[in-house]
XYZ file of C-alpha atoms in Angstrom:
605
model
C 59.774 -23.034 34.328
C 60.621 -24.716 37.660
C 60.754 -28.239 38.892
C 62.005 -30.927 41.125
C 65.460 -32.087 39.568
C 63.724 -35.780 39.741
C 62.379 -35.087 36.241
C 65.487 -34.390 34.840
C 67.791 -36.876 37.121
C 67.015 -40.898 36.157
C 69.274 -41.215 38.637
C 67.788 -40.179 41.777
C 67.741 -42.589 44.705
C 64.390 -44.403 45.090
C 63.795 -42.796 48.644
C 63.660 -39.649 47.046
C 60.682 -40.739 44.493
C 58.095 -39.879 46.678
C 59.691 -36.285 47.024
C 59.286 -35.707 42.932
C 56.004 -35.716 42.749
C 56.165 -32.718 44.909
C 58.257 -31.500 41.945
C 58.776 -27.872 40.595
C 58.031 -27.194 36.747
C 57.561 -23.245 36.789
C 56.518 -20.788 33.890
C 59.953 -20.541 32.833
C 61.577 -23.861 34.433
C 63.504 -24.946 37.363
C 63.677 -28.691 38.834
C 64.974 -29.668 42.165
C 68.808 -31.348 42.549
C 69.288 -34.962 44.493
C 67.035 -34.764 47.532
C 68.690 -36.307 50.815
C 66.519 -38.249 53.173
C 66.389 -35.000 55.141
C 64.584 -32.973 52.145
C 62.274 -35.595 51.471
C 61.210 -35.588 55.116
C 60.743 -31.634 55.614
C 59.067 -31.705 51.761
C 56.470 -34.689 53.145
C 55.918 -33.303 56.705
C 53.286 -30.792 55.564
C 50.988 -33.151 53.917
C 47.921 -32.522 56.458
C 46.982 -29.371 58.013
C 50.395 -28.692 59.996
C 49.518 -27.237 63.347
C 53.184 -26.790 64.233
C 53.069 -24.173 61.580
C 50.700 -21.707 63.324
C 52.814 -21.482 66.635
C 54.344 -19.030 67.885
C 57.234 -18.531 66.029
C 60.490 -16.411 65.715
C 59.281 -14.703 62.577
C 57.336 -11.910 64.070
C 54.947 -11.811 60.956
C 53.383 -15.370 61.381
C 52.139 -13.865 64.519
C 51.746 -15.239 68.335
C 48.721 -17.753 68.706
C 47.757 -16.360 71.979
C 47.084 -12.542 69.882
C 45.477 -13.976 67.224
C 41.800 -12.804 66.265
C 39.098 -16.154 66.286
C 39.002 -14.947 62.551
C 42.840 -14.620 61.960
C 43.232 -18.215 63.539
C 40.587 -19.773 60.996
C 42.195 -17.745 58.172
C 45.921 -19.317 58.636
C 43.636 -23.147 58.558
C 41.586 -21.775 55.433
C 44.910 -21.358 53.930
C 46.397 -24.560 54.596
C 43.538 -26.538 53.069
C 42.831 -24.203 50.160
C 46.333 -24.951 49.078
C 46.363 -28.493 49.858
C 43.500 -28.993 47.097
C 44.434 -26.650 45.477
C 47.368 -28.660 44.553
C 45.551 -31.568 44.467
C 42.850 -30.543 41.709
C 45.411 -29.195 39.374
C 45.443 -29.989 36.065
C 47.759 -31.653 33.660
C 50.066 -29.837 31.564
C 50.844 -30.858 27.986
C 54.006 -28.630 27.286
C 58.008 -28.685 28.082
C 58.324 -32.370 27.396
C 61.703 -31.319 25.831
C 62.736 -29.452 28.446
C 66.168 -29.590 29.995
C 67.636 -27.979 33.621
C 69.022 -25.010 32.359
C 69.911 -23.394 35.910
C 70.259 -25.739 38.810
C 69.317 -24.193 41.896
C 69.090 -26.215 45.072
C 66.324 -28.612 44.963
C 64.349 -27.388 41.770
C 65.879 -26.817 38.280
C 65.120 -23.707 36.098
C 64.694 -23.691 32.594
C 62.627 -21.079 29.665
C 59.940 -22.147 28.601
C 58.901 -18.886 26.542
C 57.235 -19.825 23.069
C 55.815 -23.093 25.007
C 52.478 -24.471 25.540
C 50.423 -22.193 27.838
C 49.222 -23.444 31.367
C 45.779 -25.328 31.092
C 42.629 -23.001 33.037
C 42.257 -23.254 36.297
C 39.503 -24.906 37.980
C 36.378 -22.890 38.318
C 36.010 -24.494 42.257
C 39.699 -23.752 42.771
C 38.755 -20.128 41.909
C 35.803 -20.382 43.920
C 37.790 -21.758 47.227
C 39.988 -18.968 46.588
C 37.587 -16.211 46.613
C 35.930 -17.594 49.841
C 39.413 -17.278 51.362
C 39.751 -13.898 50.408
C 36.190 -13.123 51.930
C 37.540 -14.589 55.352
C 40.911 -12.650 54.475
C 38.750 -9.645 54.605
C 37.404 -10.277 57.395
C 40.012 -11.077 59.369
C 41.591 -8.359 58.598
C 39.058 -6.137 59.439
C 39.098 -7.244 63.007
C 43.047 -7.413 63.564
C 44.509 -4.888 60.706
C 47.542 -5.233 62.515
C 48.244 -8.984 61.778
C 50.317 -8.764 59.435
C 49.903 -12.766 58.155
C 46.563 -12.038 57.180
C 47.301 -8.946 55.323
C 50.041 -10.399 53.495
C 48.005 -13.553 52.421
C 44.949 -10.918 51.323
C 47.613 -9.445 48.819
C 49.041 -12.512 47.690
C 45.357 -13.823 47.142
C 43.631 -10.973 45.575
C 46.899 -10.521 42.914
C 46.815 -14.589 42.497
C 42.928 -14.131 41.724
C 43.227 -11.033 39.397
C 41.274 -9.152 41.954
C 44.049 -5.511 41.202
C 41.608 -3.245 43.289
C 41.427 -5.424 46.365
C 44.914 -5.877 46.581
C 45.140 -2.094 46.675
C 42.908 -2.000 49.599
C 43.809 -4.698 51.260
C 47.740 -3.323 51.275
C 46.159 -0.141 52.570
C 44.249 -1.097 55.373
C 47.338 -2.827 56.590
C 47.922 -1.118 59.971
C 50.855 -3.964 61.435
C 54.700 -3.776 60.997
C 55.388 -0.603 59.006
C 57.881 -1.461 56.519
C 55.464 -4.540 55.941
C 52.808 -2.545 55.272
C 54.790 -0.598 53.025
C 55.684 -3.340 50.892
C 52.679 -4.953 50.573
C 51.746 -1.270 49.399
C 54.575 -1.115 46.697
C 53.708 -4.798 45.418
C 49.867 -3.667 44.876
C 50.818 -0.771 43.284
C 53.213 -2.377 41.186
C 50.430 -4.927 40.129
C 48.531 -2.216 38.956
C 51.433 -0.391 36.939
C 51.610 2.384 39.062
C 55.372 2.805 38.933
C 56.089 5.903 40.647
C 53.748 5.344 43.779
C 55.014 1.615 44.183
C 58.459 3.373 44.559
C 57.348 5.323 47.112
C 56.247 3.000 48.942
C 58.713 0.558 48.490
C 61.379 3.661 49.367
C 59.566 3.936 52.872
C 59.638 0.231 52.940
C 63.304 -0.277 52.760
C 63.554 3.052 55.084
C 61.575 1.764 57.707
C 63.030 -2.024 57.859
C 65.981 -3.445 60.012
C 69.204 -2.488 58.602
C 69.829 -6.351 57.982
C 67.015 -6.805 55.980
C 67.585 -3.787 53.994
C 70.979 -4.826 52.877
C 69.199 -8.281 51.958
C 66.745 -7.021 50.049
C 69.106 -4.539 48.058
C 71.484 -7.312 47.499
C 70.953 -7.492 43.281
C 73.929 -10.657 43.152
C 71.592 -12.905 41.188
C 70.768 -10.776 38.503
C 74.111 -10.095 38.162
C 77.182 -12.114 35.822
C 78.844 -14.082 38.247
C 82.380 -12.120 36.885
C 80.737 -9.272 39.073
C 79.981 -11.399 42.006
C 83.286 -11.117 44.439
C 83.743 -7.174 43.364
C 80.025 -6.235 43.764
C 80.153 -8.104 47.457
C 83.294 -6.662 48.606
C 81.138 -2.768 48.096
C 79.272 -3.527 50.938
C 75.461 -2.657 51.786
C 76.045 1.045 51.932
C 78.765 0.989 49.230
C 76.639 -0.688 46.780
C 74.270 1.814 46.150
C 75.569 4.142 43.583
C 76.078 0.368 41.421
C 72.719 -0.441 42.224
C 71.142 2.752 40.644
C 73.563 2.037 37.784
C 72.712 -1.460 37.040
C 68.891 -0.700 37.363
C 68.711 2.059 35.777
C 70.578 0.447 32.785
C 68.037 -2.918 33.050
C 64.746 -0.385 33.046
C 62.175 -1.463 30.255
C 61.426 1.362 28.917
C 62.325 5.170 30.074
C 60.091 7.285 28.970
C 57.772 5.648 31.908
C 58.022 7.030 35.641
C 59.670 5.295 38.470
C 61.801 1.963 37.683
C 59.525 -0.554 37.034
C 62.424 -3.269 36.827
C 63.427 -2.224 40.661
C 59.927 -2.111 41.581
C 59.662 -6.044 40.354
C 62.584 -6.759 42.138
C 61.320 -5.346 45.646
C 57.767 -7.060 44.553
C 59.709 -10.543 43.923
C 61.119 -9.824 48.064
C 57.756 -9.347 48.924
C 55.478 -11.944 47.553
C 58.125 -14.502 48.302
C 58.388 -13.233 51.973
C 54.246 -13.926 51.893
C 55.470 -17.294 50.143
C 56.870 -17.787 53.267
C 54.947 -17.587 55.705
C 52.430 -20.471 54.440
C 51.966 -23.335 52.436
C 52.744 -23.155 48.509
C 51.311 -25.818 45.737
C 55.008 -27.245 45.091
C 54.612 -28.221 48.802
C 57.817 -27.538 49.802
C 58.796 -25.877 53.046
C 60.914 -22.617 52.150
C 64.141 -22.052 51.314
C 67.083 -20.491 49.572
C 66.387 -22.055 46.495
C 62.792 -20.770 45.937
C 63.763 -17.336 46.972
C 66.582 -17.720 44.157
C 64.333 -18.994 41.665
C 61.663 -15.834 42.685
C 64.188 -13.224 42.481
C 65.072 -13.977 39.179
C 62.328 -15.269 37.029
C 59.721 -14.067 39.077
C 56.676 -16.062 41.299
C 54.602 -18.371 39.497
C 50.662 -17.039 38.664
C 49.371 -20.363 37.121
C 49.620 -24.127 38.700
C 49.496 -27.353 36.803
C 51.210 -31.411 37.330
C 52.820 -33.178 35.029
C 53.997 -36.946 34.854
C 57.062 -38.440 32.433
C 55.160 -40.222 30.702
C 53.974 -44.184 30.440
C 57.164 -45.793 31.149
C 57.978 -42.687 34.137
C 57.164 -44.794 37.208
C 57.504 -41.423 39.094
C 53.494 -39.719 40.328
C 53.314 -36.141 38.532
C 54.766 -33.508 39.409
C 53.644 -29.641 40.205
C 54.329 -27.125 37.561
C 54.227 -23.491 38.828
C 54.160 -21.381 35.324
C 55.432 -17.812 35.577
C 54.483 -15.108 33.629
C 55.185 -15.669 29.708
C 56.894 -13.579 27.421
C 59.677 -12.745 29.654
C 62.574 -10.797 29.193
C 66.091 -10.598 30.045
C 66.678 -6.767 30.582
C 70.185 -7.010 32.023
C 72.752 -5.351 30.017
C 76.108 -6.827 29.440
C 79.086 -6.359 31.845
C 80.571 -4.391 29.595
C 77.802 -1.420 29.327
C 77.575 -1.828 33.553
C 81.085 -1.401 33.772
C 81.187 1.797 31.081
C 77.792 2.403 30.027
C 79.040 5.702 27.580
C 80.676 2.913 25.260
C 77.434 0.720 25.002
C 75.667 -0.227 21.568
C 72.117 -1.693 21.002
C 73.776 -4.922 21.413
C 74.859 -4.333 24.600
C 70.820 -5.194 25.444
C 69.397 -8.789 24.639
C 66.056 -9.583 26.307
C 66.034 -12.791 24.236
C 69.428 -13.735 25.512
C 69.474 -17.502 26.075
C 71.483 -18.063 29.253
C 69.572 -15.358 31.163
C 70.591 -14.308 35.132
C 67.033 -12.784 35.362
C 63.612 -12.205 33.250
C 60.954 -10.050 33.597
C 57.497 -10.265 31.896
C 56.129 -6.458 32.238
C 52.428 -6.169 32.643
C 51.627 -3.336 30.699
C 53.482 -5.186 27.238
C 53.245 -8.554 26.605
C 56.055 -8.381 24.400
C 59.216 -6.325 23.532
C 61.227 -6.250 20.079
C 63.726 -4.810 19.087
C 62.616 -1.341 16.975
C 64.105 -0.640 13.934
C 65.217 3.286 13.807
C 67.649 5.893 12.602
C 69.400 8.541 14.616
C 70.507 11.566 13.441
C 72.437 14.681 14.920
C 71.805 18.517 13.531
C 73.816 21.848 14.953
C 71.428 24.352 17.085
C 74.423 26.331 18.313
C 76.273 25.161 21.027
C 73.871 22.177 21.680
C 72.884 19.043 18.981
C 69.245 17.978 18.646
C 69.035 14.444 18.009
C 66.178 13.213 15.730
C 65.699 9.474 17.012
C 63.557 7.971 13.905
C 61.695 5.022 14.700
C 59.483 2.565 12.068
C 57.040 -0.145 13.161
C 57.456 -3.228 10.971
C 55.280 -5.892 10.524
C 57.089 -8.422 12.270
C 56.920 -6.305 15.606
C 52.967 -6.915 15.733
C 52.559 -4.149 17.582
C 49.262 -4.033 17.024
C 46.832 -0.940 15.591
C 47.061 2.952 16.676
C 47.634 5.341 18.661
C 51.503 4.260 19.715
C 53.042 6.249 22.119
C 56.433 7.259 21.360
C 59.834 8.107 23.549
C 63.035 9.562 23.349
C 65.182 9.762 26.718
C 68.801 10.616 26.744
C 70.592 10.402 30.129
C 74.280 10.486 31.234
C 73.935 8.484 33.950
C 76.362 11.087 35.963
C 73.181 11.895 38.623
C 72.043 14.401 36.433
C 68.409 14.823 35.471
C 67.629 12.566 31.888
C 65.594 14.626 29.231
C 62.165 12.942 28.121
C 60.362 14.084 25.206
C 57.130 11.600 24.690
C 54.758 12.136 21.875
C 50.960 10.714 22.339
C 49.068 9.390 19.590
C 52.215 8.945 17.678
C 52.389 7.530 14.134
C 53.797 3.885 12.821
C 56.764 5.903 11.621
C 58.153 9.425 12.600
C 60.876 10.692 14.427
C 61.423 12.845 18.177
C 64.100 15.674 19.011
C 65.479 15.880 21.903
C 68.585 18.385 22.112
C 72.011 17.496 24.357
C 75.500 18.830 24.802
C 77.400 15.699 26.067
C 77.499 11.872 24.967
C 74.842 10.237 26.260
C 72.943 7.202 26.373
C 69.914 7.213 23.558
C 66.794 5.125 24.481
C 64.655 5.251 21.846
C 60.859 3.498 22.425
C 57.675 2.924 21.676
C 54.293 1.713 23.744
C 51.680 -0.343 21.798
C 48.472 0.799 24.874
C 46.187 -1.353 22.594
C 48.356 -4.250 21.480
C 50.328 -3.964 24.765
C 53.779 -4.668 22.679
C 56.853 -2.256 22.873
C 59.714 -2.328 20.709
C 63.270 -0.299 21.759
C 66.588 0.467 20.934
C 69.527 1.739 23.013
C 72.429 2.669 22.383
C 75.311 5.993 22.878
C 75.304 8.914 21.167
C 77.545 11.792 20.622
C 77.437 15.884 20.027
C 78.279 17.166 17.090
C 81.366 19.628 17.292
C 80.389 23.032 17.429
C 82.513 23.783 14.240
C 80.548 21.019 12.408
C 79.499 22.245 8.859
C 77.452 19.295 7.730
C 74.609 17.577 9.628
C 73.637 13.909 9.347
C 71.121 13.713 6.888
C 67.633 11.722 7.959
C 65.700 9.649 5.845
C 62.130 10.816 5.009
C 58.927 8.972 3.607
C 58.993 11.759 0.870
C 60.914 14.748 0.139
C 60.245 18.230 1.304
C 59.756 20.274 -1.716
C 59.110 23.313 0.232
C 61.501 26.640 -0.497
C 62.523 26.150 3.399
C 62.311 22.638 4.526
C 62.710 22.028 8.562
C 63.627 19.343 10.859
C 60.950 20.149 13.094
C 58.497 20.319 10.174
C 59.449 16.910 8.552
C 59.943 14.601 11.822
C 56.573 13.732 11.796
C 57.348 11.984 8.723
C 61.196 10.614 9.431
C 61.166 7.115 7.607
C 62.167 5.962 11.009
C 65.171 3.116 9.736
C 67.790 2.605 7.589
C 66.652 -0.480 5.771
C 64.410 -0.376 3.153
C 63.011 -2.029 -0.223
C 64.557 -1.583 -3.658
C 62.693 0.362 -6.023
C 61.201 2.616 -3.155
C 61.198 6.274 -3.637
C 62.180 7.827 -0.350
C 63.288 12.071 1.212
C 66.437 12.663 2.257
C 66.625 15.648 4.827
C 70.353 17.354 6.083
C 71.509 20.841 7.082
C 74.827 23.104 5.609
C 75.890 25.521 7.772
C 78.054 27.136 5.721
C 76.841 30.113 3.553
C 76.002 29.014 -0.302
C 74.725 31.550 -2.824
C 74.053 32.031 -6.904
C 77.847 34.235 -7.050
C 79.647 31.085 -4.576
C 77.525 27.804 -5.050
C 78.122 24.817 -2.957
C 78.898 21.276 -4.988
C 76.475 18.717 -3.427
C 76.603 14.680 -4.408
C 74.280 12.241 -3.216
C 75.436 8.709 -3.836
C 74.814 5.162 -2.948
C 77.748 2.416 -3.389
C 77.403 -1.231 -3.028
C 79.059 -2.640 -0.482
C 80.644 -6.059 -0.842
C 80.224 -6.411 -4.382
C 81.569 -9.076 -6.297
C 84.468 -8.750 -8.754
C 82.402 -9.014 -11.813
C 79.935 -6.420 -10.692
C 82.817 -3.574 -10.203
C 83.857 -4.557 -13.406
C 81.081 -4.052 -15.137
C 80.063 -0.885 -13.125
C 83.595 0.662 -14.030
C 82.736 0.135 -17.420
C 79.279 1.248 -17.754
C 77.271 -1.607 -17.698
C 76.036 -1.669 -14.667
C 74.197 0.349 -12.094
C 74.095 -2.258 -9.721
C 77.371 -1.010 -7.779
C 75.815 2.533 -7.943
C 72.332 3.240 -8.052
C 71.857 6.694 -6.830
C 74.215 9.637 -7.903
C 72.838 12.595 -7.791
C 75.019 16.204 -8.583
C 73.848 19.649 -8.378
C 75.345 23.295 -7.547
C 73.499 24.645 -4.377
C 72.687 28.295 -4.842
C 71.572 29.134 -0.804
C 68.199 29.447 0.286
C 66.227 32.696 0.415
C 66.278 32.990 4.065
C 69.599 31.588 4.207
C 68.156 28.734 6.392
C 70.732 25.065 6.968
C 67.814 22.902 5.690
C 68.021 20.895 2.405
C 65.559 18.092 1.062
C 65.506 15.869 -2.097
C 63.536 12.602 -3.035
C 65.531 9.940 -4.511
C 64.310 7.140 -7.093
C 66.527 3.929 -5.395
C 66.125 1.574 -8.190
C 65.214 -1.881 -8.049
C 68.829 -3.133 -6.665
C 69.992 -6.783 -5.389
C 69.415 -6.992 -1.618
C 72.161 -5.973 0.498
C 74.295 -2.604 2.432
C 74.495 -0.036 0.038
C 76.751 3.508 1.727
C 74.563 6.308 1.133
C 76.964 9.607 1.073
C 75.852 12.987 1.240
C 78.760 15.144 0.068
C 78.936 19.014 0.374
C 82.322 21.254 -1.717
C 83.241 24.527 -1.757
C 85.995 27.173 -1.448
C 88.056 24.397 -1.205
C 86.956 22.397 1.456
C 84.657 19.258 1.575
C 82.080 17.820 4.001
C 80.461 14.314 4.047
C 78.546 12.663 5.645
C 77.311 8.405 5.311
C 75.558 6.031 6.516
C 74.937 2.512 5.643
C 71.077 1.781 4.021
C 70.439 -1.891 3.835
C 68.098 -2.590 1.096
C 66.324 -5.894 1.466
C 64.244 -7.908 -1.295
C 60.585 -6.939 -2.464
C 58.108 -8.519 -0.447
């Protein structure tokens, strides 16, 4: 959220009072530092309709009064007034009375307001005014596509009103500045979740713009950890581009998508705030460094409302521009930037408190963290990776189908694999072979719910000499002669925690020969981890199975067909909560393979 730091300041000089009410409170919070006499004037100054702001000016996409279309000139006044009651008719907001500035930022403060009260309705005249503008947008467009005000304003308008489809046309009858046009494009399509055509466009937008511009609009310092800041400046426009493919690549929602919706919504943020620009906003506020700052990061705002201190708050209420809620840091750490082939699932936080950016996707309106298992099985040379995924409760994703990803990429140029299953289970598991480590991103797409749930994380091959697999954990045992990987995926438990007293498959691979004349020893066991004193004492004695509650021995005679695969369903008694190390242990001839994990068994709902 994003305000006027006279909200947060008690402090602030009475000549700036009349400036607060102009105040910022945004969907995820900023508020405005001191204000000198000299903001308080250029905040005030564009109270009435502000001829001086439709005159020919040195920004070539304002346009030159003596050009304009009759229509194109009434469209820049429409604009002016629909915003000035616009802002004026807004209503009050109830929420972020606890707020604090979290991220100071010129004149306006930033701080989350995820998880608070959501923005009252808007007006049904302000929704009216706004559609009339966009039917004089229209127009004026229609006689002058080559203004290039207009068409920005008819994008802005037609995304602010929900109207998807019109901002697709409207970017596409755009016929003024090219890279412009191109933008306005890539910020429609974008809108609309089209990832890999708002690229596109986007690409020939940054092609087709000055050189100046382009380095601008590349520039990804604020998302970044300030650490980063001097080395990532000293690469230079051109030199920064291999980082820049790194560092978005890394922060990308979900991979199993096309394009790079995360650098889409960072060219979008460029674009609406250029349009943001070039006319009046509800804050008020004539343009600057600090809005662009507070736009690049959190995004713009898509719902209005005022809000006053309170009785004893002497101060008139302030504008609240609310953007998009849930929203999501996706920046990695500086640690998985700087050598992304050591990075762990905690390397990504979305919830992460002090955030340099967030991002509120439109096709989920919420991301968790998904609870899975990984395991690696020989295929020669190469390892297929089973990435088992389960959809808990708590993730809400919402009823069937899911759609479910598994991408592994290197992030050394080469191509990343994608292997995406439709109409995918709650629960189940997808192979994807490799040869190298790799990153794993694991995901799944709730179409219905729109909620999506990921993990990410390295992985590495199995040597070629390996003899054991990992083992994955099943719903149920295969009790087949010749039990497969491929065959039991589709029914991978999909994590490594689960309830006591559950029955649940195990599934591994030998590849070592076993037969009836030279049997291979196998144990399965599960030891408590971090038990007490008392409880190994009474386990070493007998008493207790509490310290081991699964041991399982057998002699392993080979398969018929001599197939790796092996399958068993364990009985995991009703145990006390906590990490038990589930070992699958393989002997013979001499030599012995194992192979753990840690299950962490949690208490009976």
């Amino acid at each position: 959220m994003t305000q006027l730091v006279g909200r947060f300041a008690s402090w602030i000089r009475r000549p700036c009072l009349a400036v607060a009410s102009l105040g910022l409170i945004a969907g995820v919070g900023l508020a405005p530092q001191i204000l000198t006499a000299q903001n308080a004037a250029a905040a005030t100054s564009a109270s009435p309709i502000d001829t001086n702001r439709f005159a020919a000016s040195r920004d070539p996409l304002r346009g030159n009064t003596n050009s304009l279309s009759a229509l194109g000139s009434s469209a820049r006044g429409q604009q002016e007034a629909f915003e000035r009651n616009h802002r004026l008719g807004l209503r009050f907001y109830n929420g972020g009375a606890d707020a604090s500035c979290e991220v100071p930022l010129g004149r306006i403060c930033y701080w989350n307001n995820n998880g608070d009260v959501p923005p009252p309705a808007e007006r049904a005249d302000a929704k009216l005014e706004r559609e009339q503008l966009l039917d004089l947008l229209g127009r004026a467009q229609a006689a002058d596509p080559k203004d290039d005000w207009v068409s920005g304003m008819r994008v802005r308008y037609a995304i602010e009103g929900g109207f998807a489809d019109m901002a697709i046309t409207a970017a596409r009858a755009c016929a003024g500045t090219e890279w412009w046009c191109q933008a306005l494009r890539g910020l429609a399509l974008h809108n609309l979740n089209q990832h890999a055509a708002s690229a596109e466009a986007f690409d020939k937008a940054l092609v087709s713009m000055p050189a100046e511009q382009r380095c601008a609009w590349t520039d990804i310092t604020m998302w970044l950890d300030p650490f980063q800041h001097e080395p990532y400046k000293a690469m230079g426009c051109e030199g920064r581009q291999a980082r820049n493919a790194r560092v978005l690549r890394l922060a990308q929602p979900l991979w199993m998508l096309p394009g790079n919706d995360v650098r889409n919504e960072l060219f979008a943020r460029r674009t609406m705030s250029r349009v943001h620009s070039l006319g009046r906003i509800p804050y008020d506020l004539q343009w600057g460094d600090d809005l662009l700052e507070s736009q690049v990061r959190y995004g713009w705002p898509t719902a209005w409302s005022v809000q006053n201190g309170g009785v004893a708050d002497p101060r008139p209420p302030q504008v609240v521009g609310h953007e998009p809620t849930p929203s999501y840091d996706f920046m990695p750490t500086v640690e998985a930037i700087e050598n992304p082939l050591s990075a762990q699932a905690g390397d990504w936080d979305p919830k992460r408190k002090k955030a340099r950016m967030r991002y509120s996707t439109r096709y989920a309106n919420g991301f968790g963290n998904l609870p899975y298992q990984f395991a690696r099985f020989r295929r020669g040379d190469t390892t297929l990776l089973a990435g088992g995924y389960r959809l808990m409760r708590e993730l809400e994703m919402g009823r069937a189908p899911y759609t479910a990803g598994l991408t592994l990429d290197r992030l050394d140029g080469s191509a990343a694999r994608t292997v995406t299953k439709d109409s995918a289970g709650a629960n189940g598991a997808v192979l994807v072979p490799f040869t190298s480590p790799t990153i794993a991103s694991l995901e799944v797409l709730a179409p219905v719910g729109k909620r999506a749930a990921r993990v990410r994380t390295v992985v590495q091959p199995l040597p070629t000499d390996t003899r054991l697999s990992d083992y994955l954990l099943l719903q149920r045992g295969d009790e087949s002669p010749t039990p497969s990987l491929e065959r039991n995926a589709g029914q991978a438990y999909g994590s490594l925690e689960i309830e006591g007293g559950t029955r649940i498959g195990i599934y591994w691979e030998m590849y070592r020969p076993a037969s009836p004349n030279a049997p291979l020893q196998v144990s399965i066991r599960a030891t408590r981890l971090g038990a007490s004193f008392m409880q190994k004492l009474g386990a070493s004695i007998g008493l207790s199975k509490a310290l081991t509650p699964v041991s399982i021995k057998y002699n392993d005679n080979g398969r018929p067909d001599g197939g790796p695969g092996r399958s068993l369903t364990l009985n995991f008694p009703p145990v006390a909560a906590g990490d038990y190390q589930l070992t699958v242990l393989v002997s013979g001839a001499g030599v012995t393979d194992s192979t753990t994990q840690t299950i962490r068994v949690r208490p009976k709902r």
